[in-house]
Amino acid sequence: MRNEYFFRVAGLLFSVTLPGSWEVETLLPSFRPFRCGSWAKGMRIFRLIVTTQPFVDDGKRTELLGESSNDMGHVRLSRDIDNYRVEIDNGAVENGMVHVMVADSMFDYAMAYLRSEDPSVGTVLSSMIRILYAQAVLEYDGVSVHASCVSQDGRSFLFLGKSGTGKSTHARQWLETFPDCHLLNDDNPVLRIEGGRVMAYGTPWSGKTPCYKNECYPVAGIARLQQAGTNRFTLLEGPEAFAALLPSCSAIRQDAHLQEALYCTLIQMSELVSVGRMECLPNQEAARVCASSIDNR
């Protein structure tokens, strides 16, 4: 027996099918604000089916695209002639890679082979859905961005930067400086172009900060942060604005089709919103300088 659950993130519908004994509310608590009924209208951008059966390698020759170690453990991304494969080994179970997801080349269908004995299996599944979603959204004038995002007066502002730059700190300075400012997402908001505007959406993925809001606001400005001894905002345009956005976007770089979709979306976004470099200190003056500079564009 299996149960299929539907979710809508950034206006896009997808489904996750779980073994009948698994509780979706317990497994994916951050997805609760984004869950909708099976009657939900719209085309699904992808279907993910979860099984507890062990993954069996079909023997096809695979190409390693990348691997990294993070809070989830060791993650490998590879592909063969037909599919992409994500393997996550978080050390919870012995004997090699524990969890595997196989997605087709269009990222509209995937199978996740999960080990139910792993106490963090829900976190692993959430990460797999995020990886799958980040590729699928590129076909819909959207992009998953590694950023902190706040909302103020019905508009949103995003802060980009390398890990450790101070994105969350700068967002917190905005919250403390402007009473009507709220955190929308602290790690992985989604941007989409809709009706000639760039919209920022909250998502089920917000890093270590539990902020899972099913809300969206038009983007007023995007700042790439750089630690410095002063607070200064420099407006970027054209190729510089594009280059400021690109490193923070989630996409498989080795997939030419996805790359083209990403580039087209970012070119439009860099023309529609203010993009700048924010040299800053970790203080409230940095928030005031950033906000006033964006508003004075």
mmCIF file of C-alpha atoms in Angstrom:
data_model
loop_
_atom_site.group_PDB
_atom_site.id
_atom_site.type_symbol
_atom_site.label_atom_id
_atom_site.label_comp_id
_atom_site.label_asym_id
_atom_site.label_seq_id
_atom_site.Cartn_x
_atom_site.Cartn_y
_atom_site.Cartn_z
ATOM 1 C CA MET A 1 0.000 0.000 0.000
ATOM 2 C CA ARG A 2 1.233 3.487 -0.870
ATOM 3 C CA ASN A 3 -0.065 6.986 -0.201
ATOM 4 C CA GLU A 4 0.432 9.916 -2.582
ATOM 5 C CA TYR A 5 0.755 13.443 -1.180
ATOM 6 C CA PHE A 6 0.600 16.711 -3.111
ATOM 7 C CA PHE A 7 2.514 19.922 -2.429
ATOM 8 C CA ARG A 8 2.685 23.331 -4.063
ATOM 9 C CA VAL A 9 5.899 25.363 -3.721
ATOM 10 C CA ALA A 10 6.300 28.681 -5.538
ATOM 11 C CA GLY A 11 3.042 28.005 -7.321
ATOM 12 C CA LEU A 12 4.259 24.687 -8.754
ATOM 13 C CA LEU A 13 2.607 21.379 -7.940
ATOM 14 C CA PHE A 14 4.445 18.105 -7.281
ATOM 15 C CA SER A 15 3.707 14.827 -5.545
ATOM 16 C CA VAL A 16 5.526 12.435 -3.235
ATOM 17 C CA THR A 17 4.372 8.820 -2.868
ATOM 18 C CA LEU A 18 5.288 7.148 0.430
ATOM 19 C CA PRO A 19 4.991 3.614 1.799
ATOM 20 C CA GLY A 20 1.636 3.241 3.521
ATOM 21 C CA SER A 21 3.123 2.905 7.005
ATOM 22 C CA TRP A 22 5.024 6.217 6.804
ATOM 23 C CA GLU A 23 3.486 9.348 8.345
ATOM 24 C CA VAL A 24 4.018 12.367 6.104
ATOM 25 C CA GLU A 25 3.421 14.838 8.955
ATOM 26 C CA THR A 26 6.221 13.256 10.976
ATOM 27 C CA LEU A 27 8.535 12.655 8.045
ATOM 28 C CA LEU A 28 8.226 16.078 6.359
ATOM 29 C CA PRO A 29 7.027 18.582 8.998
ATOM 30 C CA SER A 30 8.393 21.639 7.151
ATOM 31 C CA PHE A 31 6.207 20.745 4.153
ATOM 32 C CA ARG A 32 2.972 21.139 6.111
ATOM 33 C CA PRO A 33 2.227 24.742 4.965
ATOM 34 C CA PHE A 34 2.714 23.662 1.339
ATOM 35 C CA ARG A 35 0.572 20.548 1.336
ATOM 36 C CA CYS A 36 -2.611 20.493 -0.738
ATOM 37 C CA GLY A 37 -5.263 17.912 -1.500
ATOM 38 C CA SER A 38 -5.199 15.410 -4.339
ATOM 39 C CA TRP A 39 -7.837 17.592 -6.021
ATOM 40 C CA ALA A 40 -5.260 20.344 -6.533
ATOM 41 C CA LYS A 41 -5.356 21.757 -10.046
ATOM 42 C CA GLY A 42 -2.365 22.126 -12.321
ATOM 43 C CA MET A 43 0.240 19.969 -13.948
ATOM 44 C CA ARG A 44 2.737 18.315 -11.639
ATOM 45 C CA ILE A 45 6.309 19.380 -12.342
ATOM 46 C CA PHE A 46 7.524 16.048 -10.978
ATOM 47 C CA ARG A 47 6.537 12.848 -9.208
ATOM 48 C CA LEU A 48 8.762 11.237 -6.594
ATOM 49 C CA ILE A 49 8.077 7.686 -5.472
ATOM 50 C CA VAL A 50 9.709 6.419 -2.277
ATOM 51 C CA THR A 51 10.475 2.776 -1.656
ATOM 52 C CA THR A 52 12.266 0.890 1.100
ATOM 53 C CA GLN A 53 13.512 -1.725 -1.342
ATOM 54 C CA PRO A 54 17.292 -1.759 -1.728
ATOM 55 C CA PHE A 55 18.706 0.023 -4.748
ATOM 56 C CA VAL A 56 20.101 -2.359 -7.369
ATOM 57 C CA ASP A 57 22.688 -0.918 -9.727
ATOM 58 C CA ASP A 58 21.762 -1.703 -13.321
ATOM 59 C CA GLY A 59 25.407 -1.759 -14.347
ATOM 60 C CA LYS A 60 25.214 1.177 -16.721
ATOM 61 C CA ARG A 61 28.369 3.235 -17.003
ATOM 62 C CA THR A 62 28.066 6.361 -14.860
ATOM 63 C CA GLU A 63 29.839 9.703 -14.911
ATOM 64 C CA LEU A 64 30.640 11.343 -11.568
ATOM 65 C CA LEU A 65 29.513 14.986 -11.710
ATOM 66 C CA GLY A 66 30.439 15.991 -8.194
ATOM 67 C CA GLU A 67 30.599 15.055 -4.557
ATOM 68 C CA SER A 68 30.688 16.965 -1.313
ATOM 69 C CA SER A 69 30.401 16.598 2.434
ATOM 70 C CA ASN A 70 27.974 18.717 4.439
ATOM 71 C CA ASP A 71 25.527 18.458 7.336
ATOM 72 C CA MET A 72 23.777 15.625 5.502
ATOM 73 C CA GLY A 73 26.933 13.549 5.176
ATOM 74 C CA HIS A 74 28.653 12.585 1.944
ATOM 75 C CA VAL A 75 26.693 13.352 -1.238
ATOM 76 C CA ARG A 76 27.533 12.078 -4.732
ATOM 77 C CA LEU A 77 25.910 13.194 -7.983
ATOM 78 C CA SER A 78 26.372 11.081 -11.117
ATOM 79 C CA ARG A 79 24.602 10.295 -14.361
ATOM 80 C CA ASP A 80 24.363 7.588 -16.974
ATOM 81 C CA ILE A 81 22.918 7.768 -20.468
ATOM 82 C CA ASP A 82 19.329 7.965 -19.180
ATOM 83 C CA ASN A 83 19.268 9.114 -15.559
ATOM 84 C CA TYR A 84 20.773 11.198 -12.788
ATOM 85 C CA ARG A 85 21.659 9.587 -9.483
ATOM 86 C CA VAL A 86 22.002 11.182 -6.041
ATOM 87 C CA GLU A 87 23.610 9.101 -3.284
ATOM 88 C CA ILE A 88 23.677 10.220 0.351
ATOM 89 C CA ASP A 89 25.753 8.487 3.005
ATOM 90 C CA ASN A 90 25.188 10.086 6.400
ATOM 91 C CA GLY A 91 26.952 7.341 8.341
ATOM 92 C CA ALA A 92 23.749 6.125 9.961
ATOM 93 C CA VAL A 93 23.965 2.686 8.369
ATOM 94 C CA GLU A 94 27.068 0.699 7.541
ATOM 95 C CA ASN A 95 28.097 -0.828 4.204
ATOM 96 C CA GLY A 96 28.423 2.146 1.893
ATOM 97 C CA MET A 97 25.905 4.551 0.409
ATOM 98 C CA VAL A 98 22.651 4.438 2.335
ATOM 99 C CA HIS A 99 20.084 6.417 0.358
ATOM 100 C CA VAL A 100 19.768 6.702 -3.425
ATOM 101 C CA MET A 101 17.534 8.792 -5.686
ATOM 102 C CA VAL A 102 17.351 8.147 -9.432
ATOM 103 C CA ALA A 103 15.749 10.843 -11.607
ATOM 104 C CA ASP A 104 15.075 10.845 -15.324
ATOM 105 C CA SER A 105 16.879 13.330 -17.566
ATOM 106 C CA MET A 106 13.976 15.834 -17.452
ATOM 107 C CA PHE A 107 13.605 15.658 -13.638
ATOM 108 C CA ASP A 108 9.880 15.048 -13.886
ATOM 109 C CA TYR A 109 9.991 11.531 -12.423
ATOM 110 C CA ALA A 110 12.223 10.039 -9.730
ATOM 111 C CA MET A 111 12.540 7.032 -7.430
ATOM 112 C CA ALA A 112 14.028 7.308 -3.936
ATOM 113 C CA TYR A 113 15.422 4.174 -2.337
ATOM 114 C CA LEU A 114 15.496 4.967 1.377
ATOM 115 C CA ARG A 115 16.538 2.997 4.449
ATOM 116 C CA SER A 116 13.775 3.249 7.008
ATOM 117 C CA GLU A 117 16.103 2.265 9.880
ATOM 118 C CA ASP A 118 17.898 5.591 9.531
ATOM 119 C CA PRO A 119 16.457 7.965 12.202
ATOM 120 C CA SER A 120 17.159 10.952 9.917
ATOM 121 C CA VAL A 121 15.400 9.490 6.887
ATOM 122 C CA GLY A 122 12.957 12.420 6.790
ATOM 123 C CA THR A 123 15.792 14.930 6.537
ATOM 124 C CA VAL A 124 17.366 12.877 3.766
ATOM 125 C CA LEU A 125 14.069 12.784 1.862
ATOM 126 C CA SER A 126 13.605 16.547 2.250
ATOM 127 C CA SER A 127 17.073 17.112 0.800
ATOM 128 C CA MET A 128 16.342 14.830 -2.138
ATOM 129 C CA ILE A 129 13.114 16.692 -2.883
ATOM 130 C CA ARG A 130 15.014 19.978 -2.736
ATOM 131 C CA ILE A 131 17.596 18.729 -5.241
ATOM 132 C CA LEU A 132 14.864 17.456 -7.552
ATOM 133 C CA TYR A 133 12.806 20.639 -7.245
ATOM 134 C CA ALA A 134 15.809 22.891 -7.906
ATOM 135 C CA GLN A 135 16.291 21.293 -11.331
ATOM 136 C CA ALA A 136 12.601 21.036 -12.248
ATOM 137 C CA VAL A 137 11.841 24.703 -11.444
ATOM 138 C CA LEU A 138 14.337 25.871 -14.084
ATOM 139 C CA GLU A 139 11.790 24.928 -16.753
ATOM 140 C CA TYR A 140 9.263 27.357 -15.252
ATOM 141 C CA ASP A 141 11.142 30.689 -15.240
ATOM 142 C CA GLY A 142 12.321 29.959 -11.734
ATOM 143 C CA VAL A 143 15.419 29.258 -9.714
ATOM 144 C CA SER A 144 16.218 27.974 -6.234
ATOM 145 C CA VAL A 145 18.621 30.409 -4.583
ATOM 146 C CA HIS A 146 20.984 29.972 -1.648
ATOM 147 C CA ALA A 147 20.108 33.185 0.204
ATOM 148 C CA SER A 148 18.425 34.811 3.155
ATOM 149 C CA CYS A 149 15.226 36.640 2.266
ATOM 150 C CA VAL A 150 13.176 39.198 4.196
ATOM 151 C CA SER A 151 9.903 40.938 3.433
ATOM 152 C CA GLN A 152 9.013 44.536 4.206
ATOM 153 C CA ASP A 153 6.066 46.678 3.103
ATOM 154 C CA GLY A 154 4.890 44.008 0.690
ATOM 155 C CA ARG A 155 8.279 43.638 -0.992
ATOM 156 C CA SER A 156 11.139 41.179 -0.594
ATOM 157 C CA PHE A 157 14.914 41.583 -0.381
ATOM 158 C CA LEU A 158 17.494 38.841 -0.839
ATOM 159 C CA PHE A 159 21.025 38.584 0.543
ATOM 160 C CA LEU A 160 23.522 36.364 -1.257
ATOM 161 C CA GLY A 161 27.099 35.391 -0.497
ATOM 162 C CA LYS A 162 29.531 32.599 0.129
ATOM 163 C CA SER A 163 28.994 30.383 3.158
ATOM 164 C CA GLY A 164 30.030 32.300 6.268
ATOM 165 C CA THR A 165 29.649 35.719 4.652
ATOM 166 C CA GLY A 166 26.896 36.709 7.046
ATOM 167 C CA LYS A 167 23.636 36.356 5.103
ATOM 168 C CA SER A 168 21.630 35.384 8.187
ATOM 169 C CA THR A 169 23.355 38.073 10.250
ATOM 170 C CA HIS A 170 22.494 40.764 7.702
ATOM 171 C CA ALA A 171 18.893 39.541 7.536
ATOM 172 C CA ARG A 172 18.726 39.739 11.331
ATOM 173 C CA GLN A 173 19.981 43.326 11.175
ATOM 174 C CA TRP A 174 17.062 44.176 8.905
ATOM 175 C CA LEU A 175 14.616 42.536 11.326
ATOM 176 C CA GLU A 176 16.044 44.537 14.236
ATOM 177 C CA THR A 177 16.226 47.814 12.300
ATOM 178 C CA PHE A 178 12.816 47.864 10.587
ATOM 179 C CA PRO A 179 9.819 46.982 12.814
ATOM 180 C CA ASP A 180 7.679 45.922 9.833
ATOM 181 C CA CYS A 181 10.341 43.547 8.451
ATOM 182 C CA HIS A 182 9.871 39.767 8.579
ATOM 183 C CA LEU A 183 11.974 36.767 7.635
ATOM 184 C CA LEU A 184 10.592 34.898 4.606
ATOM 185 C CA ASN A 185 13.295 32.223 4.305
ATOM 186 C CA ASP A 186 16.822 31.844 5.653
ATOM 187 C CA ASP A 187 18.439 29.443 3.204
ATOM 188 C CA ASN A 188 16.591 28.425 0.025
ATOM 189 C CA PRO A 189 13.906 30.794 -1.256
ATOM 190 C CA VAL A 190 12.681 30.359 -4.827
ATOM 191 C CA LEU A 191 12.520 33.160 -7.389
ATOM 192 C CA ARG A 192 10.127 33.110 -10.340
ATOM 193 C CA ILE A 193 9.365 35.559 -13.129
ATOM 194 C CA GLU A 194 5.626 36.172 -13.256
ATOM 195 C CA GLY A 195 3.836 38.878 -15.232
ATOM 196 C CA GLY A 196 6.983 40.910 -15.755
ATOM 197 C CA ARG A 197 7.956 40.813 -12.076
ATOM 198 C CA VAL A 198 10.355 38.699 -10.051
ATOM 199 C CA MET A 199 8.597 37.047 -7.124
ATOM 200 C CA ALA A 200 10.292 35.537 -4.056
ATOM 201 C CA TYR A 201 8.648 32.521 -2.428
ATOM 202 C CA GLY A 202 9.106 30.848 0.907
ATOM 203 C CA THR A 203 9.882 27.126 0.761
ATOM 204 C CA PRO A 204 10.100 24.048 3.022
ATOM 205 C CA TRP A 205 13.900 24.450 3.066
ATOM 206 C CA SER A 206 15.272 27.118 5.378
ATOM 207 C CA GLY A 207 18.555 25.739 6.693
ATOM 208 C CA LYS A 208 18.958 25.791 10.452
ATOM 209 C CA THR A 209 16.262 28.453 10.887
ATOM 210 C CA PRO A 210 12.735 26.994 11.099
ATOM 211 C CA CYS A 211 10.984 29.474 8.789
ATOM 212 C CA TYR A 212 8.606 27.698 6.406
ATOM 213 C CA LYS A 213 6.178 30.292 5.067
ATOM 214 C CA ASN A 214 3.901 29.695 2.101
ATOM 215 C CA GLU A 215 4.064 33.350 1.104
ATOM 216 C CA CYS A 216 5.428 35.388 -1.804
ATOM 217 C CA TYR A 217 6.379 39.015 -2.455
ATOM 218 C CA PRO A 218 7.760 40.922 -5.452
ATOM 219 C CA VAL A 219 11.523 41.340 -5.254
ATOM 220 C CA ALA A 220 12.682 44.914 -4.718
ATOM 221 C CA GLY A 221 16.392 44.200 -4.539
ATOM 222 C CA ILE A 222 19.142 41.606 -4.287
ATOM 223 C CA ALA A 223 22.494 42.216 -2.579
ATOM 224 C CA ARG A 224 25.619 40.064 -2.735
ATOM 225 C CA LEU A 225 27.326 40.553 0.609
ATOM 226 C CA GLN A 226 31.002 41.086 1.179
ATOM 227 C CA GLN A 227 32.521 41.525 4.621
ATOM 228 C CA ALA A 228 34.348 44.846 4.860
ATOM 229 C CA GLY A 229 35.398 47.620 7.205
ATOM 230 C CA THR A 230 32.681 49.946 5.921
ATOM 231 C CA ASN A 231 29.078 49.892 4.731
ATOM 232 C CA ARG A 232 28.780 50.620 1.022
ATOM 233 C CA PHE A 233 26.337 49.522 -1.669
ATOM 234 C CA THR A 234 27.395 49.430 -5.330
ATOM 235 C CA LEU A 235 24.740 48.969 -7.989
ATOM 236 C CA LEU A 236 25.569 46.304 -10.577
ATOM 237 C CA GLU A 237 24.167 46.091 -14.080
ATOM 238 C CA GLY A 238 24.381 43.843 -17.110
ATOM 239 C CA PRO A 239 27.032 41.108 -16.927
ATOM 240 C CA GLU A 240 28.086 42.180 -13.420
ATOM 241 C CA ALA A 241 24.550 41.746 -12.089
ATOM 242 C CA PHE A 242 24.285 38.363 -13.810
ATOM 243 C CA ALA A 243 27.640 37.283 -12.320
ATOM 244 C CA ALA A 244 26.489 38.316 -8.846
ATOM 245 C CA LEU A 245 23.413 36.082 -9.062
ATOM 246 C CA LEU A 246 24.867 32.991 -10.743
ATOM 247 C CA PRO A 247 27.009 31.466 -7.926
ATOM 248 C CA SER A 248 24.028 31.308 -5.553
ATOM 249 C CA CYS A 249 21.728 29.398 -7.901
ATOM 250 C CA SER A 250 21.098 25.668 -7.644
ATOM 251 C CA ALA A 251 21.526 23.857 -10.967
ATOM 252 C CA ILE A 252 23.507 20.956 -12.351
ATOM 253 C CA ARG A 253 26.242 22.787 -14.227
ATOM 254 C CA GLN A 254 27.085 19.844 -16.496
ATOM 255 C CA ASP A 255 23.571 19.737 -17.976
ATOM 256 C CA ALA A 256 23.573 22.068 -21.002
ATOM 257 C CA HIS A 257 19.772 22.265 -21.140
ATOM 258 C CA LEU A 258 19.451 23.256 -17.493
ATOM 259 C CA GLN A 259 22.287 25.741 -17.817
ATOM 260 C CA GLU A 260 20.616 27.455 -20.769
ATOM 261 C CA ALA A 261 17.325 27.704 -18.871
ATOM 262 C CA LEU A 262 19.143 29.137 -15.850
ATOM 263 C CA TYR A 263 21.047 31.716 -17.913
ATOM 264 C CA CYS A 264 17.896 32.919 -19.680
ATOM 265 C CA THR A 265 16.085 33.332 -16.368
ATOM 266 C CA LEU A 266 18.960 35.174 -14.667
ATOM 267 C CA ILE A 267 19.411 37.575 -17.586
ATOM 268 C CA GLN A 268 15.760 38.574 -17.255
ATOM 269 C CA MET A 269 15.934 38.827 -13.477
ATOM 270 C CA SER A 270 19.024 41.030 -13.568
ATOM 271 C CA GLU A 271 17.099 43.437 -15.790
ATOM 272 C CA LEU A 272 13.942 43.458 -13.666
ATOM 273 C CA VAL A 273 15.321 44.039 -10.155
ATOM 274 C CA SER A 274 18.086 46.032 -8.458
ATOM 275 C CA VAL A 275 21.192 43.907 -7.966
ATOM 276 C CA GLY A 276 24.171 45.217 -6.032
ATOM 277 C CA ARG A 277 27.290 44.423 -4.064
ATOM 278 C CA MET A 278 26.965 45.257 -0.378
ATOM 279 C CA GLU A 279 30.228 45.722 1.490
ATOM 280 C CA CYS A 280 29.165 45.629 5.103
ATOM 281 C CA LEU A 281 29.832 45.412 8.771
ATOM 282 C CA PRO A 282 27.611 43.255 11.038
ATOM 283 C CA ASN A 283 25.588 46.224 12.328
ATOM 284 C CA GLN A 284 22.234 47.935 11.840
ATOM 285 C CA GLU A 285 23.800 50.731 9.819
ATOM 286 C CA ALA A 286 24.519 48.127 7.130
ATOM 287 C CA ALA A 287 20.799 47.369 6.912
ATOM 288 C CA ARG A 288 19.932 51.058 6.616
ATOM 289 C CA VAL A 289 22.539 51.649 3.892
ATOM 290 C CA CYS A 290 21.413 48.603 1.934
ATOM 291 C CA ALA A 291 17.705 49.466 2.148
ATOM 292 C CA SER A 292 18.142 53.143 1.214
ATOM 293 C CA SER A 293 20.479 52.322 -1.681
ATOM 294 C CA ILE A 294 18.009 49.862 -3.203
ATOM 295 C CA ASP A 295 15.099 52.280 -2.792
ATOM 296 C CA ASN A 296 17.068 55.096 -4.443
ATOM 297 C CA ARG A 297 17.701 53.141 -7.619
#
